[in-house]
Short mmCIF file of C-alpha atoms in Angstrom, two decimals:
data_model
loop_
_atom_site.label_atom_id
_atom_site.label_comp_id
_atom_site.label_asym_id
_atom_site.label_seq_id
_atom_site.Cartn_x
_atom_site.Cartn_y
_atom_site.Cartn_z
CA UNK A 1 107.54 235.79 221.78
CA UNK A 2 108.77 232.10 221.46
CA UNK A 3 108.77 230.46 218.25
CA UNK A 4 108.70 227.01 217.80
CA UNK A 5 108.96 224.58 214.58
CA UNK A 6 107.49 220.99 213.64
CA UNK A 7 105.75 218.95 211.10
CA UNK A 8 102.07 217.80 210.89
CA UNK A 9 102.07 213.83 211.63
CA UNK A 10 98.04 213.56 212.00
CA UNK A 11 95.22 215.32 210.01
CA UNK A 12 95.61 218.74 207.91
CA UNK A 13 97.49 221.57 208.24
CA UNK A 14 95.27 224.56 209.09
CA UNK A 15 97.23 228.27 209.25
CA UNK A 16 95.39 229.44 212.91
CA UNK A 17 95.79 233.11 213.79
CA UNK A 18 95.18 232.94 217.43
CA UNK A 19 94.18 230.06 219.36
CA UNK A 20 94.12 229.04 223.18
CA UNK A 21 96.14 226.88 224.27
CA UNK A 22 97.06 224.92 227.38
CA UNK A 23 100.08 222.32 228.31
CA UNK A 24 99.13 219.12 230.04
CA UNK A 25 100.92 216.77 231.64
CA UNK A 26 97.71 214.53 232.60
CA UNK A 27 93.93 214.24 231.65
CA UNK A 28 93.22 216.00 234.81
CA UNK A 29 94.94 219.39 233.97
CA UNK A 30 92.79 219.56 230.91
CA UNK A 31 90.63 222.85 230.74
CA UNK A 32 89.04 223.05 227.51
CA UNK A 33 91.17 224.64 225.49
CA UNK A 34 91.21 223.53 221.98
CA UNK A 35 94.59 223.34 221.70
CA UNK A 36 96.96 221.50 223.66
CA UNK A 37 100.70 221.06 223.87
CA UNK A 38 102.29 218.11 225.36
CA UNK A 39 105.31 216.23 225.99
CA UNK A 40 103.87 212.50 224.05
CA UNK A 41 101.12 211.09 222.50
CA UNK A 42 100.05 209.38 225.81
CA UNK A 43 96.71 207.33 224.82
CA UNK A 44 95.40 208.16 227.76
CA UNK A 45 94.35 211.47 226.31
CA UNK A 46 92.32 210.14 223.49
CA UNK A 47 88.91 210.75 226.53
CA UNK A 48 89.65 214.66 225.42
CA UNK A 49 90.03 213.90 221.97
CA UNK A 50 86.75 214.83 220.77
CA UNK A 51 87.49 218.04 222.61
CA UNK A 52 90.11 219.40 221.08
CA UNK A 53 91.22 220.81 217.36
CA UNK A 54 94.43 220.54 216.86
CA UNK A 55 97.51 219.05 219.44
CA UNK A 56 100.79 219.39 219.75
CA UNK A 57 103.72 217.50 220.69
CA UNK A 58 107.06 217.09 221.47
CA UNK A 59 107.44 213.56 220.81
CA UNK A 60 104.97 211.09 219.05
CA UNK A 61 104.67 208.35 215.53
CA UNK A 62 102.04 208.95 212.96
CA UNK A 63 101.36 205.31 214.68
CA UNK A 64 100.76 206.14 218.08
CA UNK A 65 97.59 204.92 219.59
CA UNK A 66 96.53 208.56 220.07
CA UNK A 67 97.40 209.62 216.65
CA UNK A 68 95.36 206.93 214.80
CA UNK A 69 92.60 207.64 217.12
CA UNK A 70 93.09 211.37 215.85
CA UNK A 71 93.16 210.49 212.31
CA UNK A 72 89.87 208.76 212.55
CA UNK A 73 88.42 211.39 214.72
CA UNK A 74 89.87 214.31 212.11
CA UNK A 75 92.16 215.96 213.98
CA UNK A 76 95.24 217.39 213.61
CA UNK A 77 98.93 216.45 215.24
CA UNK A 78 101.78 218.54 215.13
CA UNK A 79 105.27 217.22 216.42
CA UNK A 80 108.12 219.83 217.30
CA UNK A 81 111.05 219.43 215.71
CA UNK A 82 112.68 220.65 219.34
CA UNK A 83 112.32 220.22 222.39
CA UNK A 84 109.38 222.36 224.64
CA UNK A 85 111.02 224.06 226.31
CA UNK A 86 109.77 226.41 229.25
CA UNK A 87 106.21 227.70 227.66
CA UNK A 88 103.09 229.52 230.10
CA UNK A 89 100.91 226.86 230.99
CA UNK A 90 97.97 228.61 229.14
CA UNK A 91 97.91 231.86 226.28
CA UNK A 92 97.28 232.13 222.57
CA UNK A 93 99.37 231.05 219.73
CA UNK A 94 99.53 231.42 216.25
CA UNK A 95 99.83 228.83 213.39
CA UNK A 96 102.00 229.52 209.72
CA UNK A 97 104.22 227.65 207.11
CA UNK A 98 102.48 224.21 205.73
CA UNK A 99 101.99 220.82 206.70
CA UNK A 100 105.71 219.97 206.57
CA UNK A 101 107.04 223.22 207.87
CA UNK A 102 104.88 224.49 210.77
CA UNK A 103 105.67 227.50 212.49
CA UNK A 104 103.98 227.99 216.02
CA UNK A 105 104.46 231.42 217.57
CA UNK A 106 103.32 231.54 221.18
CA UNK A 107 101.64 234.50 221.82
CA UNK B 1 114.19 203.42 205.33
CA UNK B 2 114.32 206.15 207.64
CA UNK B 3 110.60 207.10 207.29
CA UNK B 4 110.03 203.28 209.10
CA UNK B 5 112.00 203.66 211.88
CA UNK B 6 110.44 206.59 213.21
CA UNK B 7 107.15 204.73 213.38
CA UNK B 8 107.75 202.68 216.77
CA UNK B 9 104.30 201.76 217.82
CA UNK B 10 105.62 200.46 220.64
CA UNK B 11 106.75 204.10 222.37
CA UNK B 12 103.44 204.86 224.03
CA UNK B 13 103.43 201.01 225.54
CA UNK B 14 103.77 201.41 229.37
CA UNK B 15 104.94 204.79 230.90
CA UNK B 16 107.54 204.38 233.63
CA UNK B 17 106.59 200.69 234.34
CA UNK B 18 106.47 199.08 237.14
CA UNK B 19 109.63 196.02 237.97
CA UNK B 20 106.98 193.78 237.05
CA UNK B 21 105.52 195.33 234.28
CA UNK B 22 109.01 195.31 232.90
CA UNK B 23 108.67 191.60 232.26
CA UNK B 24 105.09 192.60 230.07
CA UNK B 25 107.03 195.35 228.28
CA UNK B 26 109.99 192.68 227.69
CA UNK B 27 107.04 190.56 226.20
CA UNK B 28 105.65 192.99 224.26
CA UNK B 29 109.13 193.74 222.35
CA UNK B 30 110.31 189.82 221.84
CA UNK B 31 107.07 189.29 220.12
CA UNK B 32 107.46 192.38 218.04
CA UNK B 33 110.99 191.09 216.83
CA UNK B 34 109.86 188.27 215.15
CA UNK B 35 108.30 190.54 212.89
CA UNK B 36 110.90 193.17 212.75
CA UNK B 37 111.86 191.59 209.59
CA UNK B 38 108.52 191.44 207.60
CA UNK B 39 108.81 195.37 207.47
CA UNK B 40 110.17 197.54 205.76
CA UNK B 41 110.19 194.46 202.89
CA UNK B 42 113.75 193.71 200.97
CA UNK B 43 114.05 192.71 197.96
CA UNK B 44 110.82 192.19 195.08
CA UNK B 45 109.55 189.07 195.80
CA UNK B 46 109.78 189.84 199.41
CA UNK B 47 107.33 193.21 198.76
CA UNK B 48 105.08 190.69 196.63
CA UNK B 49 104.67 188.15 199.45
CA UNK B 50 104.19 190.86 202.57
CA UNK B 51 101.23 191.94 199.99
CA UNK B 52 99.89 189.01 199.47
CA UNK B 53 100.00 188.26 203.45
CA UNK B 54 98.45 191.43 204.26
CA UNK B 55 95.44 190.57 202.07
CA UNK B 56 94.69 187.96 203.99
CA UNK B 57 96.12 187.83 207.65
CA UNK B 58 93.73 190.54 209.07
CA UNK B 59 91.07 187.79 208.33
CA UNK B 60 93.41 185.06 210.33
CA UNK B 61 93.37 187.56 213.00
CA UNK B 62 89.82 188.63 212.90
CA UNK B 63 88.73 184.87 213.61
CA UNK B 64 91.23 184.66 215.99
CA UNK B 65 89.52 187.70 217.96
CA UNK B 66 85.97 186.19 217.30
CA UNK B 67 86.91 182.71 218.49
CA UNK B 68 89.28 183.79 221.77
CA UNK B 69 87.79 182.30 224.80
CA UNK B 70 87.58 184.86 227.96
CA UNK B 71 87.19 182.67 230.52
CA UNK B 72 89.92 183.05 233.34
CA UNK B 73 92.01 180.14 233.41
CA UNK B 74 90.85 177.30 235.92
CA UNK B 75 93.92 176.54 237.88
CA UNK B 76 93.16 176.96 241.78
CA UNK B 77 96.91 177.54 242.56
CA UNK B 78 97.84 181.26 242.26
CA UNK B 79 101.06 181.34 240.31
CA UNK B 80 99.61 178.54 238.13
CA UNK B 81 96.91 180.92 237.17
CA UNK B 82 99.58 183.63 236.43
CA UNK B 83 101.19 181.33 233.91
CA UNK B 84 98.66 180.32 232.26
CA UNK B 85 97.49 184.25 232.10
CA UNK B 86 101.06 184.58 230.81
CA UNK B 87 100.79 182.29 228.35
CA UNK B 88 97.59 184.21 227.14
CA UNK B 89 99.09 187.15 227.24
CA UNK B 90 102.35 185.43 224.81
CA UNK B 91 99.59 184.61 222.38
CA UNK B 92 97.71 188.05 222.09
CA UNK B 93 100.99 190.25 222.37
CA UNK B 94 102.42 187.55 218.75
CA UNK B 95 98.84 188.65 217.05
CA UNK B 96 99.31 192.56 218.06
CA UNK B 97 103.28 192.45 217.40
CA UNK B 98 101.79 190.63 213.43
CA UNK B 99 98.53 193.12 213.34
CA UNK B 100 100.92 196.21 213.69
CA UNK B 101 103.49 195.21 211.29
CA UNK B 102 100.24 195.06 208.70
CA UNK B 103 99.09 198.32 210.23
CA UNK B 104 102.27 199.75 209.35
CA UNK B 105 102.35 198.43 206.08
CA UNK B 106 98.54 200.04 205.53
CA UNK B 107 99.67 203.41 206.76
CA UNK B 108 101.76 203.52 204.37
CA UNK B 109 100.03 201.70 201.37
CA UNK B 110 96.55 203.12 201.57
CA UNK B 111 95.46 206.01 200.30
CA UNK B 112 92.48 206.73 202.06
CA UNK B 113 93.19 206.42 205.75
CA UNK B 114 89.29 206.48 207.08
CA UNK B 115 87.71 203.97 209.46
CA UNK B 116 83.91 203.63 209.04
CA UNK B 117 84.54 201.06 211.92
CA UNK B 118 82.89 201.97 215.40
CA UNK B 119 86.14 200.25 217.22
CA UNK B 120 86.52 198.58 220.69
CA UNK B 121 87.87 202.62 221.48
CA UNK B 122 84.89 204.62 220.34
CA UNK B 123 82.80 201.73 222.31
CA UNK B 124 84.32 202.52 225.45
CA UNK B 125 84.25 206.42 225.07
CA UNK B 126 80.48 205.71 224.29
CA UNK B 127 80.27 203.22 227.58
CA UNK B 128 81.40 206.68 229.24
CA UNK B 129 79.24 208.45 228.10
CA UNK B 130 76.30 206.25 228.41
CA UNK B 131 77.73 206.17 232.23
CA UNK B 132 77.11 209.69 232.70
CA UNK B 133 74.25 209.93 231.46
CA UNK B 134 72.66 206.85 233.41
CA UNK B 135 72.23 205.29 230.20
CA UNK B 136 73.73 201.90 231.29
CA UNK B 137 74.64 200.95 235.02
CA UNK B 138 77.86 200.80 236.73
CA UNK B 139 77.77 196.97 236.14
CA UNK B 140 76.71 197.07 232.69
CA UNK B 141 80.41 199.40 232.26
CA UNK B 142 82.37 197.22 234.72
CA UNK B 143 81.45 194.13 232.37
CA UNK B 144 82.22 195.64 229.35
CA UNK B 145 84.87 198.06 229.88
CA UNK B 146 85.81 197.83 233.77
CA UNK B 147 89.11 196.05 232.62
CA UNK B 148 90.72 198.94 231.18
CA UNK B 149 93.07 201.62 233.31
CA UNK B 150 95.06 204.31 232.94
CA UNK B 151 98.23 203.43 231.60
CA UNK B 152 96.34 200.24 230.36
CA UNK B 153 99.25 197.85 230.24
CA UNK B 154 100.75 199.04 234.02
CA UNK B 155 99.82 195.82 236.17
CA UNK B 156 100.04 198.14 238.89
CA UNK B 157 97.35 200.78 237.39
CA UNK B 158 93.69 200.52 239.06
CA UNK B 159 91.25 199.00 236.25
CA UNK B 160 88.31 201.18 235.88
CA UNK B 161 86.06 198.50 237.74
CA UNK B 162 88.19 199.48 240.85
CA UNK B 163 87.29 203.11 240.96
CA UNK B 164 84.56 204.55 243.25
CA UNK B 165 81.74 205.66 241.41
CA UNK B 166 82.59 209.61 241.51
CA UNK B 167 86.16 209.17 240.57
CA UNK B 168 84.72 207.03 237.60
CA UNK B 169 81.88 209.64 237.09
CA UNK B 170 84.56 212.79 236.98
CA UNK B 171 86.66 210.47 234.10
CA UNK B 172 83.13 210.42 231.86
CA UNK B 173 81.81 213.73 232.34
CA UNK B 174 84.63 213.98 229.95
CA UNK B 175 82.72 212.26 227.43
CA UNK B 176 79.02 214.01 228.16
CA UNK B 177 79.25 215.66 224.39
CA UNK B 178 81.01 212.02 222.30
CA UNK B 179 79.39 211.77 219.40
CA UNK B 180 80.59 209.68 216.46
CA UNK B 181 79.12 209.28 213.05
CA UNK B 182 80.72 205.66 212.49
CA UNK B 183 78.10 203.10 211.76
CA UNK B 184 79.85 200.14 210.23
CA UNK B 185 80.86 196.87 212.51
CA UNK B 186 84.25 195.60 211.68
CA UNK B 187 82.48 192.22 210.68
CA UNK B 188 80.43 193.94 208.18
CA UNK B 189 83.53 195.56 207.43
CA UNK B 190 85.67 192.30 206.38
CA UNK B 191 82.05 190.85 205.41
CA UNK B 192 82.14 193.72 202.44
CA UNK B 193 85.60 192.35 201.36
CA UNK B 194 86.95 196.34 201.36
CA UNK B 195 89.95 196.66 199.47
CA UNK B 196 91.20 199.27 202.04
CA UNK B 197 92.75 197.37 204.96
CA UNK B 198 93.43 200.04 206.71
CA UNK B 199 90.64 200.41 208.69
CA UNK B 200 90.36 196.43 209.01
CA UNK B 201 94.17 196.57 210.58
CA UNK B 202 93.33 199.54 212.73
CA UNK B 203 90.14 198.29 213.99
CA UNK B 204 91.33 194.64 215.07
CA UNK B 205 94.22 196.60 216.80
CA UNK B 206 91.93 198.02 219.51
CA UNK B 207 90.04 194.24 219.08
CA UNK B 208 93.56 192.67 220.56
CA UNK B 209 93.86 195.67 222.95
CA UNK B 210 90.40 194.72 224.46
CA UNK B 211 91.24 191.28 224.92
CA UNK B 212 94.68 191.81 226.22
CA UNK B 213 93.60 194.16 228.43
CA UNK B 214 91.48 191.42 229.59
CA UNK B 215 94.38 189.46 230.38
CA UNK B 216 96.08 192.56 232.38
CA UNK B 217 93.43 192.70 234.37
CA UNK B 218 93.52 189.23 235.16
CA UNK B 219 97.31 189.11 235.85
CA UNK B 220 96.63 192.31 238.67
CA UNK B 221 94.15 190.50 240.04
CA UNK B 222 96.08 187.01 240.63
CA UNK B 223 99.24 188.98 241.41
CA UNK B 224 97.16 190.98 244.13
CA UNK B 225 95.33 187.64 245.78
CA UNK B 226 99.12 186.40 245.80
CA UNK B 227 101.13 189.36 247.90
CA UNK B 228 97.67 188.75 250.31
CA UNK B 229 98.74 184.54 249.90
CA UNK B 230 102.15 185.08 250.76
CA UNK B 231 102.01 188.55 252.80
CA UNK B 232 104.19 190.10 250.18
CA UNK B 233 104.42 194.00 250.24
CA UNK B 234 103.56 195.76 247.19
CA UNK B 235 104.04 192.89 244.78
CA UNK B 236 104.56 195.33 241.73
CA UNK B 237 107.80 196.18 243.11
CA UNK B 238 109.21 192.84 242.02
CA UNK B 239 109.84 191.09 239.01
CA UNK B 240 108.27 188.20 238.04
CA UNK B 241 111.35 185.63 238.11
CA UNK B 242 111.86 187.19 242.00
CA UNK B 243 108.24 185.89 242.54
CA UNK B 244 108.61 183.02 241.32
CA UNK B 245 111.84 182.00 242.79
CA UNK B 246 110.20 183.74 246.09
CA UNK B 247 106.94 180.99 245.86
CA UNK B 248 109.67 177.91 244.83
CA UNK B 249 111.45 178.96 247.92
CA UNK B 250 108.21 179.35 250.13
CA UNK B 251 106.92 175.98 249.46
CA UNK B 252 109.96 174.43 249.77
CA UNK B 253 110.25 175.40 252.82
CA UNK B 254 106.55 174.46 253.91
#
């Protein structure tokens, strides 16, 4: 089990016991999951936006195009406070700590 | 100061551009300096003065957007129409470069961070929608939102207008299920006289982005028409001082 730690830079903190999850490079690898990890806050993604719960990233400002979009839209942004990292392209993870010490433990 | 400097709004600008969308980048980030030093404020009557200006640039900036003329410049020579696009472009990029140094300052001075605003973004995620649905016609998008591309600011990135109709279609079936509950117009918005600028800044952001993405589109288009001119091969591969100095030599030479 890989554990990985950031801070929330968009929306609230929510503790999640298991969620899906997917990595994406591009809008076209995006399958629906409501969570999804990614390298930056490329505002290309903000068409999924409404899509998704909760996304996180290795790289990304509170200021990003994407993450103001997400702050209007209520969603939540969590930046690593490492790098990725090989992770499976889709499982479960879980969610603990608070807003400025999030734990994410990939399933 | 440290909590500033992570904010670069710039980071998610142009990914891996293009030689010639270096110069747009370049742009972008000398028009961003001459604010540099507006934020983080030093000094108390330097925090008192940024105040005052933010109370009342976003409505400097607003008129600007509600006053900018969209017509494409007139010039019948190519490059001509390029710099005049560039000079455009100069102008919008020195209102972003100001309107995100007062977004910055809002992000961190406002409380609230809402936006009651239905923005130039949740337009065009609507437009998509309204696509899929056959709500409004393909010409109906193209005019209002054709401009815009992945990896907006990439001269070399198709503009929506250029898609076919099912690569367009498979981008807003994306969208089938947008809803948004925002009902307020941003000039009803500055009409209210809100105290909360946040949403005013963050709102004429994607105001500039529209028009400057009008520009970007324009600049594609003229650069295209001249590699056909001038039988250049892919024309994004150079930079715009090597096309320039390629046309001087060219009709020297005529």
């Amino acid at each position: 089990m890989m554990t990985l730690k950031g801070i929330t830079i968009t929306g609230h903190f929510t503790a999640e016991d298991m969620i899906d999850y997917q990595t994406m490079g591009n809008i076209s690898e995006f399958a629906g999951s409501p969570c999804v990890i990614v390298r930056s806050l490329d505002p290309d993604f903000s068409i999924i936006l409404h899509k998704v719960k909760l996304i996180i990233t290795e790289q990304g400002s509170p200021l990003a195009h994407l993450a103001l979009i997400a702050l209007e839209y209520g969603k939540t942004i969590i930046r690593l406070n490492q790098t990725l990292g090989p992770v499976p392209p889709r499982g479960k993870l879980a969610i603990t700590g608070d807003a400025k010490h999030v734990e994410i433990k990939i399933l | 100061m440290g909590q500033y400097e992570q904010n670069n709004i710039f980071e998610d600008f142009i990914k891996d551009p293009s030689p010639l969308s270096r110069s747009v980048v370049e742009l972008a980030i000398s028009q961003k300096q001459k604010y540099d030093s507006l934020f983080p404020p030093r000094g108390f009557f330097n925090q008192v003065k940024l105040r005052l200006r933010y109370q009342e640039e976003y409505l400097r900036i607003h008129a600007f957007t509600r006053g900018y003329d969209r017509a494409l410049p007139a010039e019948r020579d190519t490059i001509q129409r390029i710099d005049r696009a560039w000079e455009r472009l100069t102008v919008l990029f020195d209102f972003i470069a100001l309107n995100n140094t007062f977004l910055i300052y809002a992000f961190f001075a406002e409380k609230h961070k809402t936006n009651p605003i239905i923005t130039k973004e949740d337009e065009r995620l609507l437009a998509f929608k309204r696509l899929f649905h056959g709500e409004i016609t393909r010409q109906s998008f193209n005019e209002s939102f054709g401009h815009y591309a992945f990896n907006a600011y990439e001269l070399s990135a198709r503009r929506f207008s250029e898609y076919p109709e099912q690569e367009l279609l498979e981008i807003a079936r994306f969208l089938s299920d947008f809803k948004t509950q925002k009902a307020t117009s941003l000039y009803d918005f500055i009409d209210s006289k809100s105290k909360n600028l946040f949403a005013a800044y963050s709102s004429l952001r994607e105001e500039l982005k529209y028009l400057s993405l009008l520009v970007i589109r324009d600049l594609r288009f003229s650069f295209l028409e001249l590699a056909a001119e001038k039988n250049i091969q892919n024309i994004f591969e150079m930079s715009y001082d090597d096309i320039k100095r390629n046309n001087d030599h060219r009709s020297f030479h005529r």
